[in-house]
């Protein structure tokens, strides 16, 4: 399946690395000549479009990954056809802002994360569309949601992905300050987060039951959680989610 990409920047580089890992043929990817397009075409054998209209003329599935403020201009007046699908990764850009100018093409919103480069992006998608699945399956796994409001809420997880990395870095740096070697500290804390994620994603136990099973009364997990609660760190976490959702809704 051929996919065209408008906006070959930081996110698109991760997505393309994921496609290469999944064995997506380079000849089935058509890149915009802007950003990293020309360099990636040269390095990996992708086809290079003349401009955005050329992408729309040659691809039935088009990924949009420009900055939110550039989204409307990037897809306007390109000769969209019935049967095409625009997959927009632009955070906080509602469907209504683009659907009119890309009609009669269908529009799908996605929120991938850069772990796509390892085929590990849990990608929120709304509305779900079969044409998006070969791409979403190549970069990770699709997580469809039922409404655009749910999509905005789910997009907060893309920020949580960054906060989790901040927690990993802090945990590793704290361990290094106590004397652990850097690579040991980094791998230990990072893989502990991966392990925690796998437990919650793969165990059939309810989330809170899993956590309760870890918190031995009087034990070390309980001691640290009590400290975090008393310091209102977990309330601050909820507040950070509220801040991001408000931003996404343009409030
Ligand atoms: N970064 C992430 O981890 C991430 C994750 C999820 C979603 N997103 C979303 O992905 C989008 C892109 O983010 P980014 O971090 O990849 O930004 P970025 O690195 O700035 O890349 C954006 C690219 O879009 C190109 N561009 C701008 N206008 C264009 C146009 N009219 N036609 C063709 N190309 C055009 C720019 O090219 P020039 O350099 O030539 O201007 C630039 O290469 C954003 O909407 C963001 O919300 C990002």
PDB file of C-alpha atoms and ligand atoms in Angstrom:
ATOM      1  CA  UNK A   1       0.000   0.000   0.000  1.00  0.00           C
ATOM      2  CA  UNK A   2       1.429   3.369  -0.967  1.00  0.00           C
ATOM      3  CA  UNK A   3       1.402   6.145   1.622  1.00  0.00           C
ATOM      4  CA  UNK A   4       2.220   9.788   0.973  1.00  0.00           C
ATOM      5  CA  UNK A   5       3.633  11.998   3.734  1.00  0.00           C
ATOM      6  CA  UNK A   6       3.091  15.758   3.994  1.00  0.00           C
ATOM      7  CA  UNK A   7       5.362  17.074   6.775  1.00  0.00           C
ATOM      8  CA  UNK A   8       8.631  15.168   6.961  1.00  0.00           C
ATOM      9  CA  UNK A   9       9.927  16.408  10.315  1.00  0.00           C
ATOM     10  CA  UNK A  10      10.716  14.890  13.710  1.00  0.00           C
ATOM     11  CA  UNK A  11       7.593  12.723  14.027  1.00  0.00           C
ATOM     12  CA  UNK A  12       7.693  11.519  10.412  1.00  0.00           C
ATOM     13  CA  UNK A  13      11.335  10.419  10.871  1.00  0.00           C
ATOM     14  CA  UNK A  14      10.247   8.122  13.739  1.00  0.00           C
ATOM     15  CA  UNK A  15       7.271   6.811  11.768  1.00  0.00           C
ATOM     16  CA  UNK A  16       9.465   6.085   8.744  1.00  0.00           C
ATOM     17  CA  UNK A  17      11.988   4.237  10.919  1.00  0.00           C
ATOM     18  CA  UNK A  18       9.065   2.100  12.138  1.00  0.00           C
ATOM     19  CA  UNK A  19       7.920   1.418   8.581  1.00  0.00           C
ATOM     20  CA  UNK A  20      11.458   0.345   7.600  1.00  0.00           C
ATOM     21  CA  UNK A  21      11.620  -1.973  10.614  1.00  0.00           C
ATOM     22  CA  UNK A  22       8.282  -3.495   9.577  1.00  0.00           C
ATOM     23  CA  UNK A  23       9.608  -4.090   6.045  1.00  0.00           C
ATOM     24  CA  UNK A  24       7.353  -1.518   4.320  1.00  0.00           C
ATOM     25  CA  UNK A  25       8.830  -1.198   0.775  1.00  0.00           C
ATOM     26  CA  UNK A  26      10.513   2.224   0.311  1.00  0.00           C
ATOM     27  CA  UNK A  27       8.957   2.499  -3.158  1.00  0.00           C
ATOM     28  CA  UNK A  28       5.544   2.477  -1.439  1.00  0.00           C
ATOM     29  CA  UNK A  29       6.302   5.732   0.415  1.00  0.00           C
ATOM     30  CA  UNK A  30       6.059   9.122  -1.307  1.00  0.00           C
ATOM     31  CA  UNK A  31       7.589  12.010   0.616  1.00  0.00           C
ATOM     32  CA  UNK A  32       7.091  15.754   0.488  1.00  0.00           C
ATOM     33  CA  UNK A  33      10.324  17.412  -0.673  1.00  0.00           C
ATOM     34  CA  UNK A  34      10.294  19.741   2.374  1.00  0.00           C
ATOM     35  CA  UNK A  35      11.904  19.088   5.746  1.00  0.00           C
ATOM     36  CA  UNK A  36      13.916  15.837   5.753  1.00  0.00           C
ATOM     37  CA  UNK A  37      12.141  14.521   2.633  1.00  0.00           C
ATOM     38  CA  UNK A  38      14.979  14.841   0.106  1.00  0.00           C
ATOM     39  CA  UNK A  39      17.631  13.494   2.486  1.00  0.00           C
ATOM     40  CA  UNK A  40      15.510  10.459   3.450  1.00  0.00           C
ATOM     41  CA  UNK A  41      14.682   9.727  -0.193  1.00  0.00           C
ATOM     42  CA  UNK A  42      18.400   9.727  -0.962  1.00  0.00           C
ATOM     43  CA  UNK A  43      19.327   7.580   2.071  1.00  0.00           C
ATOM     44  CA  UNK A  44      16.516   5.010   1.908  1.00  0.00           C
ATOM     45  CA  UNK A  45      15.154   5.009  -1.643  1.00  0.00           C
ATOM     46  CA  UNK A  46      11.769   6.648  -0.926  1.00  0.00           C
ATOM     47  CA  UNK A  47       9.995   8.317  -3.817  1.00  0.00           C
ATOM     48  CA  UNK A  48      10.072  12.112  -3.672  1.00  0.00           C
ATOM     49  CA  UNK A  49       7.043  14.162  -4.675  1.00  0.00           C
ATOM     50  CA  UNK A  50       7.195  17.465  -6.541  1.00  0.00           C
ATOM     51  CA  UNK A  51       4.831  19.077  -4.034  1.00  0.00           C
ATOM     52  CA  UNK A  52       1.782  18.305  -1.883  1.00  0.00           C
ATOM     53  CA  UNK A  53      -0.587  18.224  -4.892  1.00  0.00           C
ATOM     54  CA  UNK A  54       1.660  15.562  -6.449  1.00  0.00           C
ATOM     55  CA  UNK A  55       1.297  13.470  -3.264  1.00  0.00           C
ATOM     56  CA  UNK A  56      -2.501  13.721  -3.385  1.00  0.00           C
ATOM     57  CA  UNK A  57      -2.509  12.847  -7.105  1.00  0.00           C
ATOM     58  CA  UNK A  58      -0.422   9.681  -6.535  1.00  0.00           C
ATOM     59  CA  UNK A  59      -1.535   8.311  -3.127  1.00  0.00           C
ATOM     60  CA  UNK A  60      -4.870   7.102  -1.786  1.00  0.00           C
ATOM     61  CA  UNK A  61      -3.596   7.303   1.800  1.00  0.00           C
ATOM     62  CA  UNK A  62      -1.877  10.504   2.916  1.00  0.00           C
ATOM     63  CA  UNK A  63      -0.334  11.172   6.322  1.00  0.00           C
ATOM     64  CA  UNK A  64      -0.274  14.779   7.552  1.00  0.00           C
ATOM     65  CA  UNK A  65       2.498  15.525  10.062  1.00  0.00           C
ATOM     66  CA  UNK A  66       3.087  19.289   9.870  1.00  0.00           C
ATOM     67  CA  UNK A  67       2.921  21.573  12.934  1.00  0.00           C
ATOM     68  CA  UNK A  68      -0.718  22.239  13.932  1.00  0.00           C
ATOM     69  CA  UNK A  69      -0.613  25.877  12.775  1.00  0.00           C
ATOM     70  CA  UNK A  70       0.417  24.747   9.249  1.00  0.00           C
ATOM     71  CA  UNK A  71      -2.133  21.943   8.869  1.00  0.00           C
ATOM     72  CA  UNK A  72      -4.901  23.794   7.051  1.00  0.00           C
ATOM     73  CA  UNK A  73      -2.598  25.473   4.508  1.00  0.00           C
ATOM     74  CA  UNK A  74      -0.763  22.195   3.852  1.00  0.00           C
ATOM     75  CA  UNK A  75      -3.899  20.312   2.715  1.00  0.00           C
ATOM     76  CA  UNK A  76      -5.903  23.083   1.027  1.00  0.00           C
ATOM     77  CA  UNK A  77      -6.544  23.078  -2.733  1.00  0.00           C
ATOM     78  CA  UNK A  78      -4.819  19.782  -3.531  1.00  0.00           C
ATOM     79  CA  UNK A  79      -7.545  18.054  -5.583  1.00  0.00           C
ATOM     80  CA  UNK A  80      -8.657  15.461  -3.029  1.00  0.00           C
ATOM     81  CA  UNK A  81     -10.738  12.588  -4.443  1.00  0.00           C
ATOM     82  CA  UNK A  82     -13.433  10.249  -3.227  1.00  0.00           C
ATOM     83  CA  UNK A  83     -11.888   7.050  -1.819  1.00  0.00           C
ATOM     84  CA  UNK A  84      -8.818   8.808  -0.397  1.00  0.00           C
ATOM     85  CA  UNK A  85      -8.015   8.996   3.307  1.00  0.00           C
ATOM     86  CA  UNK A  86      -6.140  11.782   5.061  1.00  0.00           C
ATOM     87  CA  UNK A  87      -4.556  10.563   8.303  1.00  0.00           C
ATOM     88  CA  UNK A  88      -3.782  13.607  10.448  1.00  0.00           C
ATOM     89  CA  UNK A  89      -1.288  13.352  13.310  1.00  0.00           C
ATOM     90  CA  UNK A  90      -1.603  17.055  14.145  1.00  0.00           C
ATOM     91  CA  UNK A  91      -2.298  17.430  17.872  1.00  0.00           C
ATOM     92  CA  UNK A  92      -5.229  19.662  18.788  1.00  0.00           C
ATOM     93  CA  UNK A  93      -6.402  20.185  15.174  1.00  0.00           C
ATOM     94  CA  UNK A  94     -10.077  19.145  15.129  1.00  0.00           C
ATOM     95  CA  UNK A  95     -11.526  17.163  12.277  1.00  0.00           C
ATOM     96  CA  UNK A  96     -13.859  20.056  11.412  1.00  0.00           C
ATOM     97  CA  UNK A  97     -10.839  22.295  10.691  1.00  0.00           C
ATOM     98  CA  UNK A  98      -9.664  20.080   7.808  1.00  0.00           C
ATOM     99  CA  UNK A  99     -12.594  17.859   6.727  1.00  0.00           C
ATOM    100  CA  UNK A 100     -14.179  20.564   4.551  1.00  0.00           C
ATOM    101  CA  UNK A 101     -11.049  21.247   2.487  1.00  0.00           C
ATOM    102  CA  UNK A 102     -10.135  17.564   1.985  1.00  0.00           C
ATOM    103  CA  UNK A 103     -13.696  16.453   1.059  1.00  0.00           C
ATOM    104  CA  UNK A 104     -14.645  14.124  -0.587  1.00  0.00           C
ATOM    105  CA  UNK A 105     -11.637  12.337   0.968  1.00  0.00           C
ATOM    106  CA  UNK A 106     -12.245  10.796   4.401  1.00  0.00           C
ATOM    107  CA  UNK A 107     -10.374  12.084   7.406  1.00  0.00           C
ATOM    108  CA  UNK A 108      -8.894  10.120  10.299  1.00  0.00           C
ATOM    109  CA  UNK A 109      -7.068  11.508  13.317  1.00  0.00           C
ATOM    110  CA  UNK A 110      -4.221   9.589  14.950  1.00  0.00           C
ATOM    111  CA  UNK A 111      -1.854  10.266  17.850  1.00  0.00           C
ATOM    112  CA  UNK A 112       1.325   8.225  17.456  1.00  0.00           C
ATOM    113  CA  UNK A 113       4.380   8.461  19.718  1.00  0.00           C
ATOM    114  CA  UNK A 114       8.030   8.263  18.710  1.00  0.00           C
ATOM    115  CA  UNK A 115       8.377   4.673  19.983  1.00  0.00           C
ATOM    116  CA  UNK A 116       6.919   4.021  16.511  1.00  0.00           C
ATOM    117  CA  UNK A 117      10.540   3.681  15.439  1.00  0.00           C
ATOM    118  CA  UNK A 118      10.649   0.375  17.359  1.00  0.00           C
ATOM    119  CA  UNK A 119       7.160  -0.645  16.173  1.00  0.00           C
ATOM    120  CA  UNK A 120       5.915   0.178  19.689  1.00  0.00           C
ATOM    121  CA  UNK A 121       3.506   3.111  19.322  1.00  0.00           C
ATOM    122  CA  UNK A 122       0.075   2.568  20.940  1.00  0.00           C
ATOM    123  CA  UNK A 123      -1.636   4.856  18.424  1.00  0.00           C
ATOM    124  CA  UNK A 124      -4.999   6.380  19.253  1.00  0.00           C
ATOM    125  CA  UNK A 125      -7.246   6.584  16.179  1.00  0.00           C
ATOM    126  CA  UNK A 126     -10.591   8.245  15.494  1.00  0.00           C
ATOM    127  CA  UNK A 127     -12.655   7.465  13.590  1.00  0.00           C
ATOM    128  CA  UNK A 128     -11.344   3.983  13.007  1.00  0.00           C
ATOM    129  CA  UNK A 129     -10.797   3.319   9.299  1.00  0.00           C
ATOM    130  CA  UNK A 130      -9.549   0.118   7.645  1.00  0.00           C
ATOM    131  CA  UNK A 131      -7.295   2.092   5.277  1.00  0.00           C
ATOM    132  CA  UNK A 132      -5.246   3.341   8.245  1.00  0.00           C
ATOM    133  CA  UNK A 133      -4.564  -0.108   9.699  1.00  0.00           C
ATOM    134  CA  UNK A 134      -1.641  -1.338   7.564  1.00  0.00           C
ATOM    135  CA  UNK A 135       0.216   1.828   8.592  1.00  0.00           C
ATOM    136  CA  UNK A 136      -0.868   1.763  12.267  1.00  0.00           C
ATOM    137  CA  UNK A 137      -0.028  -1.940  12.575  1.00  0.00           C
ATOM    138  CA  UNK A 138       3.449  -1.317  11.116  1.00  0.00           C
ATOM    139  CA  UNK A 139       4.292   1.368  13.695  1.00  0.00           C
ATOM    140  CA  UNK A 140       2.707  -0.400  16.693  1.00  0.00           C
ATOM    141  CA  UNK A 141      -0.891  -1.096  17.664  1.00  0.00           C
ATOM    142  CA  UNK A 142      -4.086   0.838  16.965  1.00  0.00           C
ATOM    143  CA  UNK A 143      -6.245   2.026  19.869  1.00  0.00           C
ATOM    144  CA  UNK A 144      -9.571   3.169  18.373  1.00  0.00           C
ATOM    145  CA  UNK A 145     -11.796   5.492  20.402  1.00  0.00           C
ATOM    146  CA  UNK A 146     -15.484   6.232  19.913  1.00  0.00           C
ATOM    147  CA  UNK A 147     -15.642  10.027  19.606  1.00  0.00           C
ATOM    148  CA  UNK A 148     -13.516  13.101  18.977  1.00  0.00           C
ATOM    149  CA  UNK A 149     -13.924  14.120  22.638  1.00  0.00           C
ATOM    150  CA  UNK A 150     -12.490  10.730  23.635  1.00  0.00           C
ATOM    151  CA  UNK A 151      -9.670  11.266  21.122  1.00  0.00           C
ATOM    152  CA  UNK A 152      -8.664  14.550  22.823  1.00  0.00           C
ATOM    153  CA  UNK A 153      -8.703  12.842  26.228  1.00  0.00           C
ATOM    154  CA  UNK A 154      -6.631   9.951  24.857  1.00  0.00           C
ATOM    155  CA  UNK A 155      -4.149  12.407  23.335  1.00  0.00           C
ATOM    156  CA  UNK A 156      -3.094  13.359  26.880  1.00  0.00           C
ATOM    157  CA  UNK A 157      -1.283  10.001  26.928  1.00  0.00           C
ATOM    158  CA  UNK A 158       1.132  11.375  24.309  1.00  0.00           C
ATOM    159  CA  UNK A 159       2.219  13.891  26.967  1.00  0.00           C
ATOM    160  CA  UNK A 160       2.302  11.188  29.656  1.00  0.00           C
ATOM    161  CA  UNK A 161       4.803   9.385  27.392  1.00  0.00           C
ATOM    162  CA  UNK A 162       7.155  12.338  27.866  1.00  0.00           C
ATOM    163  CA  UNK A 163       6.504  12.580  31.618  1.00  0.00           C
ATOM    164  CA  UNK A 164       7.278   8.867  32.002  1.00  0.00           C
ATOM    165  CA  UNK A 165      10.640   9.547  30.362  1.00  0.00           C
ATOM    166  CA  UNK A 166      11.222  12.415  32.806  1.00  0.00           C
ATOM    167  CA  UNK A 167      10.513   9.982  35.674  1.00  0.00           C
ATOM    168  CA  UNK A 168      12.903   7.432  34.161  1.00  0.00           C
ATOM    169  CA  UNK A 169      15.643  10.050  33.821  1.00  0.00           C
ATOM    170  CA  UNK A 170      15.095  11.265  37.413  1.00  0.00           C
ATOM    171  CA  UNK A 171      15.118   7.719  38.779  1.00  0.00           C
ATOM    172  CA  UNK A 172      18.315   6.936  36.895  1.00  0.00           C
ATOM    173  CA  UNK A 173      20.001  10.202  37.931  1.00  0.00           C
ATOM    174  CA  UNK A 174      19.046   9.629  41.578  1.00  0.00           C
ATOM    175  CA  UNK A 175      20.536   6.099  41.373  1.00  0.00           C
ATOM    176  CA  UNK A 176      23.721   7.465  39.787  1.00  0.00           C
ATOM    177  CA  UNK A 177      24.032  10.040  42.575  1.00  0.00           C
ATOM    178  CA  UNK A 178      23.997   7.065  44.998  1.00  0.00           C
ATOM    179  CA  UNK A 179      26.809   5.446  42.994  1.00  0.00           C
ATOM    180  CA  UNK A 180      25.213   3.208  40.338  1.00  0.00           C
ATOM    181  CA  UNK A 181      26.982   3.300  36.948  1.00  0.00           C
ATOM    182  CA  UNK A 182      25.072   5.368  34.360  1.00  0.00           C
ATOM    183  CA  UNK A 183      24.192   2.538  31.971  1.00  0.00           C
ATOM    184  CA  UNK A 184      23.111   0.247  34.831  1.00  0.00           C
ATOM    185  CA  UNK A 185      20.901   2.979  36.280  1.00  0.00           C
ATOM    186  CA  UNK A 186      19.367   3.870  32.899  1.00  0.00           C
ATOM    187  CA  UNK A 187      18.635   0.294  31.858  1.00  0.00           C
ATOM    188  CA  UNK A 188      17.327  -0.692  35.295  1.00  0.00           C
ATOM    189  CA  UNK A 189      14.867   2.186  35.628  1.00  0.00           C
ATOM    190  CA  UNK A 190      13.795   2.130  31.962  1.00  0.00           C
ATOM    191  CA  UNK A 191      13.179  -1.618  31.961  1.00  0.00           C
ATOM    192  CA  UNK A 192      11.315  -1.317  35.279  1.00  0.00           C
ATOM    193  CA  UNK A 193       8.885   1.095  33.566  1.00  0.00           C
ATOM    194  CA  UNK A 194       8.562  -1.324  30.623  1.00  0.00           C
ATOM    195  CA  UNK A 195       7.858  -4.136  33.115  1.00  0.00           C
ATOM    196  CA  UNK A 196       5.223  -2.058  34.949  1.00  0.00           C
ATOM    197  CA  UNK A 197       3.559  -1.228  31.621  1.00  0.00           C
ATOM    198  CA  UNK A 198       3.521  -4.875  30.554  1.00  0.00           C
ATOM    199  CA  UNK A 199       1.947  -5.960  33.851  1.00  0.00           C
ATOM    200  CA  UNK A 200      -0.854  -3.425  33.480  1.00  0.00           C
ATOM    201  CA  UNK A 201      -1.322  -4.067  29.738  1.00  0.00           C
ATOM    202  CA  UNK A 202      -1.197  -7.858  29.792  1.00  0.00           C
ATOM    203  CA  UNK A 203      -2.490  -9.059  33.167  1.00  0.00           C
ATOM    204  CA  UNK A 204      -6.213  -9.912  33.414  1.00  0.00           C
ATOM    205  CA  UNK A 205      -6.279  -8.569  37.019  1.00  0.00           C
ATOM    206  CA  UNK A 206      -8.019  -5.202  37.630  1.00  0.00           C
ATOM    207  CA  UNK A 207      -5.508  -2.295  37.725  1.00  0.00           C
ATOM    208  CA  UNK A 208      -6.009  -1.461  41.386  1.00  0.00           C
ATOM    209  CA  UNK A 209      -5.848  -5.138  42.419  1.00  0.00           C
ATOM    210  CA  UNK A 210      -2.473  -5.481  40.685  1.00  0.00           C
ATOM    211  CA  UNK A 211      -1.164  -2.427  42.486  1.00  0.00           C
ATOM    212  CA  UNK A 212      -2.550  -3.568  45.839  1.00  0.00           C
ATOM    213  CA  UNK A 213      -0.730  -6.873  45.443  1.00  0.00           C
ATOM    214  CA  UNK A 214       2.560  -4.913  45.303  1.00  0.00           C
ATOM    215  CA  UNK A 215       1.926  -2.698  48.312  1.00  0.00           C
ATOM    216  CA  UNK A 216       2.905  -4.845  51.294  1.00  0.00           C
ATOM    217  CA  UNK A 217       1.725  -3.107  54.503  1.00  0.00           C
ATOM    218  CA  UNK A 218       4.786  -1.524  56.111  1.00  0.00           C
ATOM    219  CA  UNK A 219       6.902  -2.238  52.993  1.00  0.00           C
ATOM    220  CA  UNK A 220       9.028  -0.025  50.744  1.00  0.00           C
ATOM    221  CA  UNK A 221       6.423   0.546  47.996  1.00  0.00           C
ATOM    222  CA  UNK A 222       3.898   1.705  50.598  1.00  0.00           C
ATOM    223  CA  UNK A 223       6.443   4.011  52.251  1.00  0.00           C
ATOM    224  CA  UNK A 224       7.239   5.764  48.964  1.00  0.00           C
ATOM    225  CA  UNK A 225       3.579   6.011  47.860  1.00  0.00           C
ATOM    226  CA  UNK A 226       2.608   7.527  51.221  1.00  0.00           C
ATOM    227  CA  UNK A 227       5.352  10.132  50.798  1.00  0.00           C
ATOM    228  CA  UNK A 228       4.188  10.932  47.228  1.00  0.00           C
ATOM    229  CA  UNK A 229       0.568  11.285  48.414  1.00  0.00           C
ATOM    230  CA  UNK A 230       1.485  13.498  51.377  1.00  0.00           C
ATOM    231  CA  UNK A 231       3.569  15.695  49.048  1.00  0.00           C
ATOM    232  CA  UNK A 232       0.493  15.889  46.744  1.00  0.00           C
ATOM    233  CA  UNK A 233       2.677  14.660  43.866  1.00  0.00           C
ATOM    234  CA  UNK A 234      -0.107  12.448  42.506  1.00  0.00           C
ATOM    235  CA  UNK A 235      -2.628  15.327  42.685  1.00  0.00           C
ATOM    236  CA  UNK A 236      -0.120  17.414  40.719  1.00  0.00           C
ATOM    237  CA  UNK A 237       0.003  14.625  38.111  1.00  0.00           C
ATOM    238  CA  UNK A 238      -3.798  14.799  37.695  1.00  0.00           C
ATOM    239  CA  UNK A 239      -3.473  18.584  37.400  1.00  0.00           C
ATOM    240  CA  UNK A 240      -0.898  18.204  34.612  1.00  0.00           C
ATOM    241  CA  UNK A 241      -3.346  15.978  32.670  1.00  0.00           C
ATOM    242  CA  UNK A 242      -6.037  18.672  33.110  1.00  0.00           C
ATOM    243  CA  UNK A 243      -3.656  21.356  31.796  1.00  0.00           C
ATOM    244  CA  UNK A 244      -2.880  19.334  28.653  1.00  0.00           C
ATOM    245  CA  UNK A 245      -6.525  18.496  27.920  1.00  0.00           C
ATOM    246  CA  UNK A 246      -7.477  22.151  28.291  1.00  0.00           C
ATOM    247  CA  UNK A 247      -4.721  23.085  25.842  1.00  0.00           C
ATOM    248  CA  UNK A 248      -5.853  20.424  23.346  1.00  0.00           C
ATOM    249  CA  UNK A 249      -9.397  21.766  23.486  1.00  0.00           C
ATOM    250  CA  UNK A 250      -8.047  25.228  22.722  1.00  0.00           C
ATOM    251  CA  UNK A 251      -9.375  26.651  26.012  1.00  0.00           C
TER     252      UNK A 251
HETATM  253  N1  LIG B   1       6.992  15.166  17.616  1.00  0.00           N
HETATM  254  C1  LIG B   1       6.224  14.222  18.155  1.00  0.00           C
HETATM  255  O1  LIG B   1       6.686  13.370  18.937  1.00  0.00           O
HETATM  256  C2  LIG B   1       4.753  14.166  17.803  1.00  0.00           C
HETATM  257  C3  LIG B   1       3.942  13.142  18.320  1.00  0.00           C
HETATM  258  C4  LIG B   1       2.589  13.087  17.947  1.00  0.00           C
HETATM  259  C5  LIG B   1       2.068  14.039  17.076  1.00  0.00           C
HETATM  260  N2  LIG B   1       2.877  15.025  16.625  1.00  0.00           N
HETATM  261  C6  LIG B   1       2.317  16.005  15.681  1.00  0.00           C
HETATM  262  O2  LIG B   1       3.052  15.894  14.477  1.00  0.00           O
HETATM  263  C7  LIG B   1       3.127  17.154  13.839  1.00  0.00           C
HETATM  264  C8  LIG B   1       4.566  17.408  13.426  1.00  0.00           C
HETATM  265  O3  LIG B   1       5.385  17.504  14.575  1.00  0.00           O
HETATM  266  P1  LIG B   1       6.973  17.461  14.420  1.00  0.00           P
HETATM  267  O4  LIG B   1       7.507  17.456  15.803  1.00  0.00           O
HETATM  268  O5  LIG B   1       7.353  16.373  13.485  1.00  0.00           O
HETATM  269  O6  LIG B   1       7.245  18.892  13.719  1.00  0.00           O
HETATM  270  P2  LIG B   1       8.482  19.326  12.834  1.00  0.00           P
HETATM  271  O7  LIG B   1       9.702  18.542  13.185  1.00  0.00           O
HETATM  272  O8  LIG B   1       8.538  20.813  12.870  1.00  0.00           O
HETATM  273  O9  LIG B   1       8.085  18.859  11.344  1.00  0.00           O
HETATM  274  C9  LIG B   1       7.093  19.497  10.617  1.00  0.00           C
HETATM  275  C10 LIG B   1       7.503  19.437   9.138  1.00  0.00           C
HETATM  276  O10 LIG B   1       6.418  19.930   8.371  1.00  0.00           O
HETATM  277  C11 LIG B   1       6.976  20.560   7.231  1.00  0.00           C
HETATM  278  N3  LIG B   1       5.979  21.434   6.640  1.00  0.00           N
HETATM  279  C12 LIG B   1       5.434  22.584   7.131  1.00  0.00           C
HETATM  280  N4  LIG B   1       4.524  23.064   6.270  1.00  0.00           N
HETATM  281  C13 LIG B   1       4.492  22.204   5.219  1.00  0.00           C
HETATM  282  C14 LIG B   1       3.758  22.175   4.012  1.00  0.00           C
HETATM  283  N5  LIG B   1       2.843  23.126   3.696  1.00  0.00           N
HETATM  284  N6  LIG B   1       3.971  21.163   3.146  1.00  0.00           N
HETATM  285  C15 LIG B   1       4.877  20.192   3.431  1.00  0.00           C
HETATM  286  N7  LIG B   1       5.620  20.169   4.558  1.00  0.00           N
HETATM  287  C16 LIG B   1       5.426  21.182   5.435  1.00  0.00           C
HETATM  288  C17 LIG B   1       8.165  21.286   7.774  1.00  0.00           C
HETATM  289  O11 LIG B   1       9.043  21.519   6.700  1.00  0.00           O
HETATM  290  P3  LIG B   1       9.990  22.821   6.628  1.00  0.00           P
HETATM  291  O12 LIG B   1      11.143  22.485   7.559  1.00  0.00           O
HETATM  292  O13 LIG B   1      10.358  22.899   5.205  1.00  0.00           O
HETATM  293  O14 LIG B   1       9.169  23.982   7.131  1.00  0.00           O
HETATM  294  C18 LIG B   1       8.706  20.282   8.786  1.00  0.00           C
HETATM  295  O15 LIG B   1       9.679  19.433   8.183  1.00  0.00           O
HETATM  296  C19 LIG B   1       2.551  18.188  14.813  1.00  0.00           C
HETATM  297  O16 LIG B   1       1.273  18.576  14.376  1.00  0.00           O
HETATM  298  C20 LIG B   1       2.458  17.449  16.141  1.00  0.00           C
HETATM  299  O17 LIG B   1       1.311  17.837  16.880  1.00  0.00           O
HETATM  300  C21 LIG B   1       4.197  15.106  16.945  1.00  0.00           C
END
